[in-house]
């Protein structure tokens, strides 16, 4: 029978999702835990690769097994998590039809890229956000992001000529400020009414999220979109330049590949009819 | 001259804030960086200790130096951060009067304890939140927290009889849900209108913040308050039991000391007049 797993991982100490000749990968950890729990050599198919250092909150992967424990996905879920290390866990596990394929059936993937903008890097954000010193205009980044929505040839944002089409559909590209980080400043919350006090925090830094949901992503596409939007944010590009870069199909015009640590695969969407569990 | 530093750190790999005979501490890293940047042996005084594994977004610490670079706090700030490791940074540095003392002048300290409630531990929250499997009632925890506000003898929540008074003033004790973590569920955001789809996330887990601002904290007091509120959240205690425990002055009645990883020192408040910079 076929099962679909929702997988969360902290990518910091992984050489990516997909099995490699060398290096610790998420797929390797999942297949090892499955081998222990099912007694079978189980092959895990992810919805797509994630690069070394990239995180996931909602990666999806399917696998086939004949083990009796798989008839009780809740039991298998508990057993898997007992054998998985602390930086990768299966968040959900459900039986799906044999026609559901984690990669081919996916309608869309949603990624989030997090940037901390401020003079000083943050110890508490360093694992999950990319730090830039420049002040960023969220509005300019948001205006630029919306120009990417729709069906386009995204070759300008790819890192290599892949085999096959480079046309993808972006359903949603949004940028917003999440909250301020630490600093120092006069408080608006006095301990006793009217008594001015200082609190050891403030708004000297700004966390920004770039969210993109698309039918699919070319290699490094999300990180190059982030790198390009950062150039819009700090004023080196104008929002409308993003449309020009997209239309150019020229890989040398887009911004650099932003670091992996800021990227998280948030969720994968599947069609309802493909998720209906067999009787 | 005297300077006040606002310090952020990821406590995971520290044996606490304060200098010890053995072990890597935040104070040790700060004093090492200050020695390099000023050429002096500088003693750093924190607003208080934090235990091994506890984080800080807005710890405060003062120090005295005669180095010429200290006349330009912005230059010293940059130099210090260039020498500090990635898990501790100085977020702000300002000259203060010699009468300002990081510990004695503090009006209040604000801590936040983060709990992830859900069946499955989260790789992405594991460094900064304590995981519990039980579903928690935020409302019951919030009702209980408010019973702690005011000036009381908090000996029941201490881990040891300290020297001196065990009376403290809690200005604010609040509990709220922050957001849902990953899972799987039917989406309310179809790709095309009317087409039902599945997204690989949901609301199977809940992040909860417990915030307490007080004149001061006894040893382990914040973590025992968190441990006690967790017992209210999962139903083992009623909210009103917290008032009984407080009044009992009996250390055996309160909940256990919750793990350090969930705790973060958010900010320290100082009176306005003590922060006025000398001419």
XYZ file of C-alpha atoms in Angstrom:
558
model
C 0.000 0.000 0.000
C 1.042 3.611 -0.562
C 1.472 6.186 2.195
C 2.057 9.926 2.020
C 4.216 11.496 4.740
C 4.414 15.168 5.697
C 7.986 15.788 6.800
C 9.445 18.655 8.843
C 13.207 19.149 9.097
C 15.853 21.579 10.209
C 18.107 21.555 7.141
C 21.167 22.998 8.922
C 22.938 19.669 9.351
C 21.662 17.950 6.186
C 23.266 17.713 2.749
C 19.755 18.226 1.335
C 16.664 16.025 0.997
C 17.695 13.600 -1.683
C 19.915 10.544 -1.277
C 23.510 11.102 -2.344
C 26.636 9.016 -2.630
C 27.983 10.812 0.439
C 26.524 12.997 3.147
C 23.623 12.858 5.569
C 20.299 13.450 3.790
C 16.670 13.525 4.894
C 15.763 10.698 2.526
C 18.524 8.560 4.065
C 17.151 9.138 7.583
C 13.577 8.377 6.463
C 14.583 5.174 4.647
C 16.669 4.005 7.633
C 13.756 4.551 10.036
C 11.361 2.836 7.601
C 13.714 -0.141 7.273
C 13.733 -0.512 11.067
C 9.956 -0.128 11.444
C 8.817 -2.238 8.469
C 11.661 -4.732 8.026
C 11.648 -3.810 4.334
C 13.958 -1.816 2.084
C 11.587 1.088 1.395
C 12.265 3.711 -1.278
C 11.047 7.225 -0.399
C 10.003 9.631 -3.181
C 9.912 13.314 -2.212
C 7.818 16.042 -3.834
C 11.131 17.489 -4.959
C 14.694 18.038 -3.787
C 15.673 20.659 -1.300
C 19.303 21.833 -1.295
C 21.777 21.468 1.567
C 20.774 23.761 4.439
C 17.197 24.359 3.252
C 14.481 23.679 5.850
C 10.993 22.198 5.482
C 7.828 22.516 7.505
C 5.641 20.629 5.032
C 7.753 18.540 2.633
C 5.758 15.600 1.234
C 7.036 12.150 0.343
C 5.370 8.876 -0.617
C 6.480 5.270 -0.245
C 5.094 1.779 -0.788
C 5.195 -0.988 1.774
C 3.532 -4.341 2.432
C 4.321 -4.284 6.172
C 1.335 -4.965 8.412
C 2.094 -1.927 10.606
C 1.383 0.284 7.562
C -2.304 -0.658 7.788
C -2.277 1.492 10.958
C -0.608 4.728 9.822
C -0.845 6.217 13.339
C 1.205 3.342 14.770
C 3.773 3.600 11.995
C 3.965 7.386 12.517
C 4.789 6.921 16.199
C 7.338 4.191 15.454
C 9.050 6.278 12.752
C 9.340 9.334 14.979
C 10.778 7.217 17.778
C 13.587 6.195 15.403
C 14.127 9.520 13.620
C 16.676 12.043 14.956
C 15.481 15.312 16.536
C 16.057 17.374 13.372
C 13.622 15.428 11.183
C 10.124 14.237 12.098
C 7.094 12.924 10.211
C 4.227 15.269 11.079
C 1.465 13.314 9.384
C 1.066 9.998 7.576
C -1.947 8.843 5.574
C -2.820 6.088 3.174
C -3.307 7.329 -0.384
C -4.232 5.694 -3.709
C -1.387 4.093 -5.673
C -2.014 6.778 -8.309
C -0.802 9.544 -5.958
C 2.816 10.426 -6.678
C 4.508 12.923 -4.329
C 6.234 14.724 -7.190
C 4.010 14.192 -10.247
C 0.662 14.739 -8.509
C 1.663 17.971 -6.747
C -0.415 20.953 -7.866
C 1.863 23.506 -6.301
C 4.703 24.048 -3.825
C 4.889 26.908 -1.356
C 8.254 28.250 -0.155
C 9.018 30.977 2.324
C 12.311 32.901 2.376
C 13.097 34.782 5.616
C 15.427 37.778 5.810
C 16.530 39.682 8.890
C 17.394 43.252 7.958
C 19.429 45.251 10.459
C 22.891 46.390 11.472
C 23.589 43.407 13.720
C 23.197 39.679 12.974
C 20.826 37.872 15.335
C 21.956 34.787 17.327
C 18.319 33.690 17.717
C 17.453 34.023 14.007
C 20.755 32.859 12.547
C 19.698 29.298 11.730
C 16.443 30.180 9.953
C 16.905 33.632 8.408
C 19.443 35.275 6.091
C 20.897 38.473 7.564
C 21.462 41.632 5.522
C 22.737 44.936 6.900
C 20.811 47.150 4.476
C 17.433 48.597 5.385
C 14.867 47.061 3.027
C 11.739 48.547 1.504
C 9.045 45.922 1.964
C 6.703 47.861 -0.313
C 9.190 47.885 -3.219
C 9.868 44.158 -2.723
C 6.137 43.438 -2.620
C 5.512 45.450 -5.812
C 8.334 43.563 -7.552
C 7.126 40.150 -6.319
C 3.683 40.658 -7.833
C 5.257 41.135 -11.278
C 6.391 37.491 -11.070
C 2.860 36.122 -10.710
C 1.426 34.236 -13.679
C 2.765 31.730 -16.190
C 6.209 32.676 -17.496
C 9.508 31.237 -18.681
C 11.595 31.579 -15.479
C 14.938 30.653 -17.086
C 16.392 34.042 -15.982
C 16.013 32.905 -12.347
C 17.395 29.385 -12.839
C 20.951 28.366 -12.009
C 21.337 25.974 -14.948
C 19.630 24.873 -18.166
C 17.618 21.909 -16.983
C 16.196 19.309 -19.299
C 12.621 20.168 -20.252
C 10.541 23.284 -20.124
C 11.510 26.252 -17.954
C 7.934 27.581 -17.944
C 6.274 27.637 -14.512
C 3.134 29.212 -13.024
C 3.497 31.408 -9.925
C 0.130 31.532 -8.136
C 1.204 33.860 -5.391
C 4.276 35.957 -4.589
C 4.038 38.104 -1.473
C 6.413 40.013 0.805
C 5.562 41.217 4.307
C 7.198 42.338 7.540
C 6.794 39.803 10.344
C 7.946 41.710 13.375
C 10.748 43.658 14.908
C 13.744 42.073 16.612
C 15.703 43.215 19.640
C 17.384 46.569 20.212
C 17.094 49.321 22.790
C 14.657 52.170 23.139
C 12.352 54.190 25.270
C 9.319 52.158 26.198
C 5.726 53.126 25.586
C 4.748 50.844 28.463
C 5.715 52.617 31.721
C 5.828 50.557 34.925
C 3.793 53.164 36.771
C 1.629 55.669 34.889
C 3.618 58.621 33.615
C 7.008 57.271 34.689
C 9.246 57.049 31.616
C 11.412 53.947 31.483
C 13.831 52.314 29.071
C 13.470 48.786 27.844
C 16.394 46.872 26.398
C 14.623 46.223 23.140
C 13.329 48.250 20.224
C 12.873 48.007 16.502
C 16.383 48.247 15.160
C 15.922 45.109 13.065
C 13.155 43.824 10.835
C 12.193 40.281 9.876
C 10.748 39.991 6.371
C 9.074 36.985 4.727
C 8.992 36.329 0.996
C 6.344 33.733 0.159
C 6.035 32.151 -3.284
C 3.580 29.448 -4.310
C 4.164 27.981 -7.770
C 3.376 24.962 -9.924
C 7.070 24.137 -9.606
C 10.493 25.659 -9.109
C 13.598 25.451 -11.303
C 16.902 24.718 -9.574
C 17.750 27.650 -7.227
C 14.751 29.607 -8.608
C 13.315 30.538 -5.200
C 16.714 31.603 -3.841
C 17.458 33.675 -6.962
C 14.032 35.319 -6.697
C 14.918 36.154 -3.071
C 18.352 37.468 -4.123
C 16.712 39.647 -6.785
C 13.995 40.981 -4.455
C 16.713 41.872 -1.902
C 18.307 44.088 -4.582
C 14.938 45.753 -5.068
C 14.573 46.111 -1.294
C 17.901 47.907 -0.864
C 17.338 50.115 -3.919
C 19.880 48.627 -6.341
C 17.013 47.590 -8.623
C 13.606 49.170 -9.209
C 10.505 46.960 -8.843
C 9.812 47.181 -12.601
C 13.329 45.849 -13.350
C 12.070 42.443 -12.222
C 9.659 42.324 -15.157
C 12.531 43.255 -17.491
C 14.779 40.524 -16.047
C 11.969 37.958 -16.390
C 11.313 38.920 -20.021
C 15.046 38.930 -20.886
C 15.461 35.168 -20.231
C 19.050 36.175 -19.372
C 20.482 34.402 -16.299
C 23.163 37.081 -15.799
C 20.659 39.845 -14.956
C 18.881 38.356 -11.917
C 20.281 38.706 -8.396
C 22.543 36.136 -6.733
C 21.351 32.871 -5.147
C 20.428 33.879 -1.577
C 21.822 31.584 1.172
C 20.020 28.291 1.898
C 19.458 28.994 5.612
C 16.680 31.524 4.870
C 14.618 29.071 2.807
C 11.834 26.794 4.063
C 9.536 24.510 2.043
C 6.209 25.280 3.699
C 3.656 23.048 1.989
C 2.701 20.997 -1.054
C -0.794 21.005 -2.538
C -2.482 17.901 -4.007
C -5.832 17.539 -5.731
C -8.655 16.346 -3.546
C -9.558 13.349 -5.714
C -5.991 11.982 -5.604
C -5.986 12.087 -1.803
C -9.134 10.023 -1.267
C -8.118 7.007 0.772
C -8.797 3.555 -0.691
C -11.412 1.497 1.127
C 33.315 55.520 31.645
C 30.365 53.164 32.029
C 28.560 51.494 29.145
C 25.356 49.446 29.061
C 25.128 46.628 26.523
C 21.998 44.881 25.294
C 22.972 41.268 24.622
C 21.209 38.603 22.545
C 22.275 34.972 22.759
C 21.243 31.472 21.790
C 21.739 29.693 25.116
C 21.860 26.179 23.637
C 25.644 25.876 23.730
C 26.281 28.000 26.841
C 26.676 26.928 30.470
C 24.654 30.047 31.360
C 25.382 33.775 31.463
C 27.650 34.054 34.465
C 31.370 33.235 34.611
C 32.121 29.823 36.091
C 35.209 27.849 36.973
C 34.506 25.634 33.946
C 32.299 25.849 30.915
C 31.611 28.333 28.141
C 29.534 31.262 29.416
C 28.176 34.448 27.829
C 30.092 36.617 30.308
C 33.334 34.851 29.338
C 32.722 35.558 25.627
C 31.870 39.213 26.327
C 34.941 39.731 28.533
C 37.209 38.051 25.957
C 35.899 40.290 23.163
C 36.206 43.376 25.395
C 39.792 42.474 26.286
C 40.639 42.270 22.577
C 38.856 45.508 21.675
C 39.938 47.669 24.647
C 43.262 46.130 25.652
C 41.943 46.085 29.239
C 40.739 43.376 31.592
C 37.068 44.407 31.705
C 34.585 42.970 34.209
C 31.021 42.570 32.876
C 28.054 42.792 35.281
C 24.800 41.304 33.991
C 21.268 42.240 35.078
C 21.113 38.735 36.494
C 22.160 35.178 35.746
C 20.480 32.990 33.227
C 20.826 29.213 33.580
C 22.516 26.874 31.115
C 20.427 26.612 27.939
C 18.303 29.727 28.591
C 18.217 32.254 25.723
C 18.148 36.052 25.756
C 16.886 38.630 23.311
C 17.423 41.622 25.623
C 19.824 40.728 28.460
C 21.532 43.864 29.833
C 25.061 44.165 31.186
C 27.267 47.096 32.201
C 31.038 47.506 32.292
C 33.588 50.234 32.942
C 36.489 51.043 30.653
C 38.964 53.855 30.066
C 39.733 52.799 26.483
C 39.472 55.594 23.926
C 37.297 53.471 21.609
C 34.589 53.501 24.323
C 34.041 57.219 23.700
C 32.510 56.054 20.401
C 30.071 53.310 21.453
C 29.106 52.619 17.831
C 32.713 51.797 16.930
C 33.114 49.596 20.001
C 29.805 47.849 19.175
C 31.038 46.958 15.687
C 34.433 45.817 16.996
C 32.851 43.652 19.709
C 30.471 41.947 17.282
C 33.335 41.260 14.881
C 35.038 39.309 17.692
C 31.992 37.625 19.229
C 30.869 34.173 18.024
C 27.629 33.809 16.035
C 25.573 32.711 19.049
C 26.104 35.916 21.060
C 25.930 39.506 19.791
C 25.686 42.950 21.368
C 22.547 44.550 19.927
C 23.022 48.011 21.412
C 25.649 49.855 23.429
C 25.244 53.236 25.116
C 27.085 55.365 27.599
C 25.277 55.601 30.931
C 25.967 57.387 34.243
C 28.298 55.629 36.714
C 25.258 55.335 38.998
C 23.526 52.914 36.597
C 24.039 49.304 37.686
C 22.760 46.566 35.381
C 21.403 44.507 38.291
C 20.612 47.011 41.056
C 19.014 49.699 38.853
C 16.706 47.326 36.958
C 13.028 48.117 37.534
C 11.815 44.868 36.061
C 12.750 41.854 33.949
C 10.554 40.297 31.283
C 10.817 36.594 30.434
C 8.967 34.573 27.850
C 8.508 30.798 28.063
C 7.538 29.041 24.816
C 5.739 25.697 24.658
C 4.852 23.659 21.607
C 1.820 21.518 22.318
C 1.133 18.644 19.953
C 1.557 14.941 19.308
C 4.838 15.311 17.449
C 7.984 17.234 18.452
C 9.022 19.927 15.962
C 12.531 19.974 14.416
C 12.167 23.700 13.653
C 11.040 24.675 17.165
C 13.192 22.264 19.135
C 15.924 24.727 20.120
C 13.608 27.480 21.367
C 10.446 25.799 22.656
C 9.625 23.018 25.123
C 7.488 20.288 23.589
C 4.554 18.668 25.406
C 2.231 16.061 23.922
C -0.852 17.122 25.878
C -3.382 19.538 24.403
C -3.291 22.691 26.529
C -6.076 25.078 27.473
C -4.674 28.557 26.901
C -7.654 30.094 28.672
C -7.101 28.081 31.863
C -3.374 28.919 31.786
C -4.154 32.601 31.261
C -6.663 32.637 34.150
C -4.074 30.987 36.406
C -1.284 33.352 35.332
C -3.286 36.405 36.311
C -3.578 35.083 39.887
C 0.214 35.504 40.155
C 0.131 39.240 39.442
C 0.890 41.581 42.338
C 3.380 41.582 45.224
C 3.679 38.171 46.879
C 6.124 35.859 48.613
C 7.047 33.549 45.711
C 8.984 31.007 47.821
C 6.631 28.219 46.624
C 7.993 28.718 43.087
C 11.680 28.928 44.071
C 14.094 26.019 43.815
C 16.028 26.894 46.956
C 15.939 29.173 50.008
C 18.018 32.115 48.828
C 19.526 34.648 51.158
C 17.223 37.662 51.538
C 13.575 38.278 50.864
C 11.530 35.993 48.611
C 8.919 38.707 48.013
C 8.683 39.896 44.394
C 6.218 41.984 42.364
C 4.768 40.500 39.163
C 3.585 43.349 36.945
C 2.237 41.187 34.176
C 1.655 37.482 33.606
C 0.027 36.545 30.325
C -0.476 33.439 28.205
C -1.452 33.414 24.544
C -1.402 31.190 21.463
C 1.119 32.336 18.870
C 0.251 30.253 15.847
C -0.223 26.788 14.534
C 2.619 24.567 13.388
C 2.740 22.079 10.530
C 0.450 19.118 9.881
C -1.861 18.085 7.096
C -5.375 19.131 6.217
C -7.835 20.208 3.630
C -7.038 23.722 2.467
C -9.397 26.667 2.493
C -7.325 28.191 -0.305
C -8.143 26.315 -3.553
C -5.777 26.783 -6.507
C -8.701 27.417 -8.837
C -12.082 28.546 -7.480
C -14.151 25.672 -6.178
C -11.498 23.003 -6.685
C -10.812 21.314 -3.351
C -7.157 20.601 -2.651
C -5.050 19.257 0.180
C -2.146 21.125 1.681
C 0.560 19.371 3.677
C 0.024 21.530 6.736
C -2.707 22.112 9.257
C -3.158 22.964 12.897
C -2.165 19.785 14.655
C 0.234 21.671 16.936
C 0.019 24.896 18.886
C 2.742 27.273 20.013
C 1.979 29.021 23.306
C 3.831 31.889 24.955
C 3.906 32.547 28.697
C 5.123 36.083 29.393
C 5.984 37.305 32.889
C 7.344 40.727 33.818
C 8.438 41.103 37.436
C 10.603 43.204 39.721
C 12.842 40.163 39.947
C 12.857 36.380 39.785
C 13.965 33.828 42.376
C 16.159 30.979 41.161
C 14.126 28.800 38.726
C 10.988 30.859 39.517
C 10.034 31.502 35.885
C 10.590 27.867 34.909
C 8.567 26.620 37.908
C 5.766 29.050 37.038
C 5.851 27.590 33.501
C 5.859 24.021 34.900
C 2.876 24.862 37.103
C 0.910 26.595 34.327
C 1.491 23.546 32.103
C -0.257 21.429 34.763
C -3.158 23.871 34.637
C -3.128 23.730 30.836
C -3.399 19.930 30.710
C -6.020 19.815 33.452
C -3.995 18.304 36.304
C -4.487 21.543 38.255
C -7.340 24.064 38.254
C -6.491 27.743 37.666
C -7.470 28.609 41.257
C -4.985 26.019 42.591
C -2.221 28.440 41.608
C -3.449 30.937 44.214
C -3.481 28.155 46.821
C 0.073 27.083 45.919
C 1.266 30.701 46.109
C -0.344 31.227 49.525
C 0.991 27.897 50.870
C 4.650 28.987 50.607
C 5.270 25.238 50.129
C 7.845 24.384 47.461
C 6.534 20.825 47.090
C 3.146 21.924 45.674
C 4.208 23.855 42.575
C 4.920 22.154 39.254
C 8.355 20.980 38.129
C 11.071 23.235 36.696
C 10.277 23.362 32.965
C 13.275 22.788 30.612
C 15.667 25.692 29.944
C 15.284 25.599 26.144
C 11.803 27.173 26.300
C 12.957 30.210 28.269
C 14.107 33.565 26.865
C 15.013 36.747 28.757
C 13.228 39.331 26.616
C 14.040 42.696 28.151
C 15.135 44.659 31.211
C 13.554 47.975 32.200
C 15.524 50.882 33.699
C 14.283 54.231 34.994
C 14.555 57.092 32.549
C 16.639 59.324 34.843
C 19.296 56.625 35.326
C 19.694 56.242 31.558
C 20.421 59.894 30.774
C 23.840 59.998 29.189
C 26.504 62.148 30.856
C 27.586 65.255 28.904
